[in-house]
PDB file of C-alpha atoms in Angstrom:
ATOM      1  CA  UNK A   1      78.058  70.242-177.754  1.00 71.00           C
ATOM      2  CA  UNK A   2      79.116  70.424-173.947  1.00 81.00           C
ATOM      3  CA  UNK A   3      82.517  72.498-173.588  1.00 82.00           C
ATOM      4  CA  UNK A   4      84.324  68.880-172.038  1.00 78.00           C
ATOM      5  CA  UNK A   5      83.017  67.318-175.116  1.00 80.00           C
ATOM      6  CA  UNK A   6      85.063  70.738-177.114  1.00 83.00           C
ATOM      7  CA  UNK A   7      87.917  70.265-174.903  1.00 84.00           C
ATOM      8  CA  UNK A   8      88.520  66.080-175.344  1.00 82.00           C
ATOM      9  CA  UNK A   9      88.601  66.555-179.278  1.00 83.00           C
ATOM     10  CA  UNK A  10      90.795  69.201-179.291  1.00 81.00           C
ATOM     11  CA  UNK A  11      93.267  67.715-176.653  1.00 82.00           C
ATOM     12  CA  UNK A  12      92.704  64.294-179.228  1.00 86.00           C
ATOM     13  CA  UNK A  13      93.949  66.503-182.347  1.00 85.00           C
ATOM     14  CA  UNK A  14      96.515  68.236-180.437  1.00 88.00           C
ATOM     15  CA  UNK A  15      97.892  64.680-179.667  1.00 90.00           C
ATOM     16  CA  UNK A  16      97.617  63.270-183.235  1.00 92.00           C
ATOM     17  CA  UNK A  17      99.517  66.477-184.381  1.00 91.00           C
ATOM     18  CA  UNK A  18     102.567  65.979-181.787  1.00 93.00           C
ATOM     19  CA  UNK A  19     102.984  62.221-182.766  1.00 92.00           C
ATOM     20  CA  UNK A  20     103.026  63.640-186.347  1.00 93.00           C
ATOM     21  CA  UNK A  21     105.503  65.879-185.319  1.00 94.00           C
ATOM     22  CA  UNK A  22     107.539  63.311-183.245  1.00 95.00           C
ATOM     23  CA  UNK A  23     107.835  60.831-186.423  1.00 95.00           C
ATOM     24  CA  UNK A  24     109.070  63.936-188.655  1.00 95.00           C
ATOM     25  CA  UNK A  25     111.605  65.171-186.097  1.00 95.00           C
ATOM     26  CA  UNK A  26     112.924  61.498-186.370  1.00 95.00           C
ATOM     27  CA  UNK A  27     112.780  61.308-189.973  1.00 96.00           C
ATOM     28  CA  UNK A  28     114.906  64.687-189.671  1.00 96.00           C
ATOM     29  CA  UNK A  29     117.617  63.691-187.736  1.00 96.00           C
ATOM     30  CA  UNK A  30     117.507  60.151-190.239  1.00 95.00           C
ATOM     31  CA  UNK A  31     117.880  62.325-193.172  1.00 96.00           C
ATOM     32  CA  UNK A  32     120.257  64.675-191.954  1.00 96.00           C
ATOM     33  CA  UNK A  33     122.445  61.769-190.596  1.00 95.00           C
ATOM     34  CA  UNK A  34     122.118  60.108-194.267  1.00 96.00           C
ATOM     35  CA  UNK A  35     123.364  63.957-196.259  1.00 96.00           C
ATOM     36  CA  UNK A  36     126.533  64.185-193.162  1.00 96.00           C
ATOM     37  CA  UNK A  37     127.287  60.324-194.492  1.00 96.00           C
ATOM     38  CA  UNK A  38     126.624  61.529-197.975  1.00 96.00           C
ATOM     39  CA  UNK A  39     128.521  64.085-197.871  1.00 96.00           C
ATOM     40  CA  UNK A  40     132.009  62.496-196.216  1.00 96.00           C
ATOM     41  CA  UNK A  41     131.660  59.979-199.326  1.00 96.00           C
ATOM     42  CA  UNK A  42     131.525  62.569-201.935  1.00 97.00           C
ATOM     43  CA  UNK A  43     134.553  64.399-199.919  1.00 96.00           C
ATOM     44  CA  UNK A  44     136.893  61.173-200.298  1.00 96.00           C
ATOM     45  CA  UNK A  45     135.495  60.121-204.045  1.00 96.00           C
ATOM     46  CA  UNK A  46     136.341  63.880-205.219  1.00 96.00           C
ATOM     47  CA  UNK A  47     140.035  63.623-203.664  1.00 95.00           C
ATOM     48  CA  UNK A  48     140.502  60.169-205.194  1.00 95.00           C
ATOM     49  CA  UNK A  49     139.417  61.571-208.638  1.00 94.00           C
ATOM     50  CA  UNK A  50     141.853  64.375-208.666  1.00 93.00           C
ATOM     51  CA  UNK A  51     144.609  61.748-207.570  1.00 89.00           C
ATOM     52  CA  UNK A  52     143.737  59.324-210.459  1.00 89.00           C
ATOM     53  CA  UNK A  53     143.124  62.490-212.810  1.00 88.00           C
ATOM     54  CA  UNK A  54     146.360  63.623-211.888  1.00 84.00           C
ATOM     55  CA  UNK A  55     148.383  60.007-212.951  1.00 80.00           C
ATOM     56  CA  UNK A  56     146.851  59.695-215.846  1.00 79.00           C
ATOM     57  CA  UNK A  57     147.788  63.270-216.875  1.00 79.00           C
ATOM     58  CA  UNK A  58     151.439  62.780-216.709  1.00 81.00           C
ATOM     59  CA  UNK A  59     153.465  61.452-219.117  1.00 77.00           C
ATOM     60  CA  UNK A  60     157.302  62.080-220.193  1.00 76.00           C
ATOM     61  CA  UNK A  61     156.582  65.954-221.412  1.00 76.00           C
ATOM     62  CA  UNK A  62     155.503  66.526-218.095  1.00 79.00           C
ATOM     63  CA  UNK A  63     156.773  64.441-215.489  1.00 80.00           C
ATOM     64  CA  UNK A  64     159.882  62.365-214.725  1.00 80.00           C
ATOM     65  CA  UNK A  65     158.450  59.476-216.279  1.00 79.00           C
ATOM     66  CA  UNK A  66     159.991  57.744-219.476  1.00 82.00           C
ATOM     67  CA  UNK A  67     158.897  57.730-222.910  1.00 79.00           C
ATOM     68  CA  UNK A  68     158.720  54.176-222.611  1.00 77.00           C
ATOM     69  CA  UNK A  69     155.671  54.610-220.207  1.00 76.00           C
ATOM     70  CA  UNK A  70     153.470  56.976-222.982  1.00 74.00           C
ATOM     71  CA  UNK A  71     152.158  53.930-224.331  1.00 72.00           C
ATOM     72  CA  UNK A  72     150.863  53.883-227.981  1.00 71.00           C
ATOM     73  CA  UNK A  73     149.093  57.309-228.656  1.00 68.00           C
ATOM     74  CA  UNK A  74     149.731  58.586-231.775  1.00 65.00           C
ATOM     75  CA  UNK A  75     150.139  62.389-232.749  1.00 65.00           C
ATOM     76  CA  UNK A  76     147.276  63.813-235.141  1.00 68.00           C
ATOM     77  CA  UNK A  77     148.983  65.529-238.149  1.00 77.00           C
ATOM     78  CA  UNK A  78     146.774  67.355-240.708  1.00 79.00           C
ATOM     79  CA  UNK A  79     146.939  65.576-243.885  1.00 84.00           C
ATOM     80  CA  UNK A  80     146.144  68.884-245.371  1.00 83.00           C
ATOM     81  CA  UNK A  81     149.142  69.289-248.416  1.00 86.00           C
ATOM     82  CA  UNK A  82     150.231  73.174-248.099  1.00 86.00           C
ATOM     83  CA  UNK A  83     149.485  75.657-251.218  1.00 87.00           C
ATOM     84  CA  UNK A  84     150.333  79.078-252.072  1.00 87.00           C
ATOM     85  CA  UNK A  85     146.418  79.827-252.041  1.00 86.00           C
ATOM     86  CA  UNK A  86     144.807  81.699-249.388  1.00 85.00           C
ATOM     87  CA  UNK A  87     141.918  79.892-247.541  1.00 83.00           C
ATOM     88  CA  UNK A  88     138.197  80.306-249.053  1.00 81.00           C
ATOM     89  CA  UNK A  89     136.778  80.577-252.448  1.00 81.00           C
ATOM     90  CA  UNK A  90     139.102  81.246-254.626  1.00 85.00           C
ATOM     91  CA  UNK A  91     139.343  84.345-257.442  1.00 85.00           C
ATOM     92  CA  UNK A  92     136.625  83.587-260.330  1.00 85.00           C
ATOM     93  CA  UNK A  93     134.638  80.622-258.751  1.00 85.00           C
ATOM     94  CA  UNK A  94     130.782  81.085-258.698  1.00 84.00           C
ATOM     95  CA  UNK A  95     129.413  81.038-255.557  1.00 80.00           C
ATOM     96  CA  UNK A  96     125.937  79.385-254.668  1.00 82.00           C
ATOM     97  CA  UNK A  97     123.475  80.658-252.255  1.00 84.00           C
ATOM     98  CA  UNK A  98     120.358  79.985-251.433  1.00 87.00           C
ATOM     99  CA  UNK A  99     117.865  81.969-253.310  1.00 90.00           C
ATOM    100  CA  UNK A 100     114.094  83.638-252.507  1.00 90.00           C
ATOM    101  CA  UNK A 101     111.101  81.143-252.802  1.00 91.00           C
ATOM    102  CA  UNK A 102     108.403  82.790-254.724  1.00 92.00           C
ATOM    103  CA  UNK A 103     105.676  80.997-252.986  1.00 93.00           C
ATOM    104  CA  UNK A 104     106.447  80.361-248.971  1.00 93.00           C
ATOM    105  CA  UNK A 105     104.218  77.865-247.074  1.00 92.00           C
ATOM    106  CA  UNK A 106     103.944  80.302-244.453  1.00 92.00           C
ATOM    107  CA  UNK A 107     104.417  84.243-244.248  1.00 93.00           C
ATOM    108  CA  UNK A 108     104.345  85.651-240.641  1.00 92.00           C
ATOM    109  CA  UNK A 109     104.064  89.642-241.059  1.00 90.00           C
ATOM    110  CA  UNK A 110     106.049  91.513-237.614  1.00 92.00           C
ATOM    111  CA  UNK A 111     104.085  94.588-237.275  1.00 91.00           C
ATOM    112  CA  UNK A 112     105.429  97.731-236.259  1.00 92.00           C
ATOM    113  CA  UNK A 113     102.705  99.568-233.654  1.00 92.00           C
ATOM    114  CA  UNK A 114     104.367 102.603-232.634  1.00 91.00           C
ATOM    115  CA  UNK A 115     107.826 105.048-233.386  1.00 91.00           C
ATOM    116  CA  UNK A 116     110.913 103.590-231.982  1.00 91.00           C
ATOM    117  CA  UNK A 117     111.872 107.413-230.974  1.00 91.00           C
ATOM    118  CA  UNK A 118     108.711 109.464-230.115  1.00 92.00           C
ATOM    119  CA  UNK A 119     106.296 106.411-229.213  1.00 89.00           C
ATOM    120  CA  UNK A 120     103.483 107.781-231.439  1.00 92.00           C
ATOM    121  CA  UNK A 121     100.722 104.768-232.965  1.00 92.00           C
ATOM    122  CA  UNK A 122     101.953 103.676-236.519  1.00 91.00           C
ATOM    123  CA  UNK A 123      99.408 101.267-236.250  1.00 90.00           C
ATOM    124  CA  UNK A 124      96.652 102.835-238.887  1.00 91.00           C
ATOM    125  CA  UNK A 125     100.491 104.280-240.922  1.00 90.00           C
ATOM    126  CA  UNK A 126     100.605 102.238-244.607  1.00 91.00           C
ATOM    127  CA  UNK A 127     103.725  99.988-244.914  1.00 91.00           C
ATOM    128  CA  UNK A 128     106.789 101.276-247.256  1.00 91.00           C
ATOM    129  CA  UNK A 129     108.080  98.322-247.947  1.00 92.00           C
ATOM    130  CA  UNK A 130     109.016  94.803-246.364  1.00 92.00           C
ATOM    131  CA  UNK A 131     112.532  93.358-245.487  1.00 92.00           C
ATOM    132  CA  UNK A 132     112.067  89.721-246.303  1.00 93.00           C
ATOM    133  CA  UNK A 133     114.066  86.748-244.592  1.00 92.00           C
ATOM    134  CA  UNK A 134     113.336  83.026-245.065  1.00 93.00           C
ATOM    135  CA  UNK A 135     114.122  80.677-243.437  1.00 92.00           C
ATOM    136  CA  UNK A 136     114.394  76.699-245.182  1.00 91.00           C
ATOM    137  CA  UNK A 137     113.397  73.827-242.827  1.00 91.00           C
ATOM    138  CA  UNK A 138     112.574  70.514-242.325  1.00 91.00           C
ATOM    139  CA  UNK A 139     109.158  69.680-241.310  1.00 88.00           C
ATOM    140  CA  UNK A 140     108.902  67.783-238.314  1.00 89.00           C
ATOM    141  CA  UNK A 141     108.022  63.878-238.562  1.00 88.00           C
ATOM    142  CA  UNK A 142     104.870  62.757-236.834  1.00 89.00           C
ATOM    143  CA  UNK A 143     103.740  59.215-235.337  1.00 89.00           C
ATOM    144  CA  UNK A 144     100.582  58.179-237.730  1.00 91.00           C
ATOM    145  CA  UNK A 145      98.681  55.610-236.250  1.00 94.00           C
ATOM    146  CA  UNK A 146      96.265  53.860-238.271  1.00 93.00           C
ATOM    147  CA  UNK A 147      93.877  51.268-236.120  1.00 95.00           C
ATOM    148  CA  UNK A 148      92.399  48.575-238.247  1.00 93.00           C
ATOM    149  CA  UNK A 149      89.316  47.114-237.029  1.00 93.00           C
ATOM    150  CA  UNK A 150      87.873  43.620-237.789  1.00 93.00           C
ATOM    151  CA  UNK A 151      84.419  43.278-237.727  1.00 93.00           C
ATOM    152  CA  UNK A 152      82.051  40.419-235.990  1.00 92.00           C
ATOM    153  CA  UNK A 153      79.259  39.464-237.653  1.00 94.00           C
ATOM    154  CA  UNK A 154      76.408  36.724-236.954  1.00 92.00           C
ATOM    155  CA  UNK A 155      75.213  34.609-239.574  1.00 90.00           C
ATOM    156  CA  UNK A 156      71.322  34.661-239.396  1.00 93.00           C
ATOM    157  CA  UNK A 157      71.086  31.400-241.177  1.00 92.00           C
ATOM    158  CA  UNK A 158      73.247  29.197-239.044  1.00 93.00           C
ATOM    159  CA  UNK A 159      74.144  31.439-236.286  1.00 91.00           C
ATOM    160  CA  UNK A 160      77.846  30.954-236.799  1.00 93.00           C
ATOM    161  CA  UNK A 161      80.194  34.065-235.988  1.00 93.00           C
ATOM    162  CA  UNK A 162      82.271  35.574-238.392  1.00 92.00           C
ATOM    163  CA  UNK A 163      85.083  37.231-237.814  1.00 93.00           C
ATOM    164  CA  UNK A 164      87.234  39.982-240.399  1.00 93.00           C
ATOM    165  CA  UNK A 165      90.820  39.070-241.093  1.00 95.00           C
ATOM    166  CA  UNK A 166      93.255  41.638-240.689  1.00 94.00           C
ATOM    167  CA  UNK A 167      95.826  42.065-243.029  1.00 93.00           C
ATOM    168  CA  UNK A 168      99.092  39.851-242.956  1.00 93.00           C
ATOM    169  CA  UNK A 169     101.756  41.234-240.597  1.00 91.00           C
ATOM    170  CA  UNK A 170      98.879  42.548-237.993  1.00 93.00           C
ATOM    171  CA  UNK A 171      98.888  40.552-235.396  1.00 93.00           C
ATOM    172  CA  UNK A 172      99.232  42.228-232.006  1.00 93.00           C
ATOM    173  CA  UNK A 173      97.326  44.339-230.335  1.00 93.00           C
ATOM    174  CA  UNK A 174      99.319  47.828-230.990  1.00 94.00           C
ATOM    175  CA  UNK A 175     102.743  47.282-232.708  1.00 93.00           C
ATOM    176  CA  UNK A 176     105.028  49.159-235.057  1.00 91.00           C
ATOM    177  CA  UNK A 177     104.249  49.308-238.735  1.00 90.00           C
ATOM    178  CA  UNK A 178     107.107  48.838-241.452  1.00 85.00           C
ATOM    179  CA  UNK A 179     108.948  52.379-241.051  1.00 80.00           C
TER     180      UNK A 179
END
């Protein structure tokens, strides 16, 4: 390939590349234009919040405004009817806790490899004993699907085709079952 040949597709790319770069210096300013615009909006929208936050706040405690203009709120009182007992279980009730299962679904063992002080291997060191903590949970729920297929079958005596009927209630192509 001659060096003018060289020269014309390189002078070709480098003019693709600055009309690329002309249409994204455009889009640039466009965008940047759009945020300034943006950005004055969500300037005025924030100040008119606080104002309306600020009206709705006040009411006769706080403001010169009078109790005629609280409208219809009503006060929350406890309906909680005061005792001379202190809060909690009381003195001789039987607590209930939740108690050891002798036969987990799952047992996950965490290993100790090496002292906590000196950092020497306790990895080939025979286990004491184990602290045991379960914990009680409910297994997650999965999505069964279940694709019923209904077969098509030729009859070799009079060439009529047969099809399988699916069971009452399927009738789409994927749909939800009953649960």
């Amino acid at each position: 390939m001659s060096e003018g040949k060289i020269i014309e597709i390189y002078n070709q790319g480098l003019t693709q590349v600055m009309s690329v770069i002309r249409e994204l210096t455009n889009e640039i300013k466009s965008l940047n234009s759009q945020v300034e615009t943006l950005s004055k909006d969500n300037k005025a929208l924030s100040n008119r919040v606080k104002s309306l936050e600020s009206q709705v706040n006040k009411n006769s405690n706080n403001s010169s405004k009078p109790p005629s203009s609280d409208g219809f709120k009503k006060k929350t009182k406890s309906l909680r009817v005061k005792t001379d007992k202190n809060p909690g279980g009381q003195e001789g009730h039987e607590g209930k806790t939740l108690e050891l299962n002798d036969n987990p679904d799952e047992i996950i063992i965490h290993t100790v490899d090496k002292c906590d002080i000196c950092g020497t291997s306790l990895q080939d060191v025979k286990s004491e004993r184990n602290i045991i903590r379960q914990v009680v949970d409910i297994p997650e729920i999965e999505v069964k699907v279940v694709e019923h297929r209904a077969e098509i079958k030729k009859c070799p005596k009079c060439r009529r085709k047969n099809t399988g009927k699916f069971p009452e209630g399927i009738t789409n192509t994927v749909q939800y079952g009953e649960r």
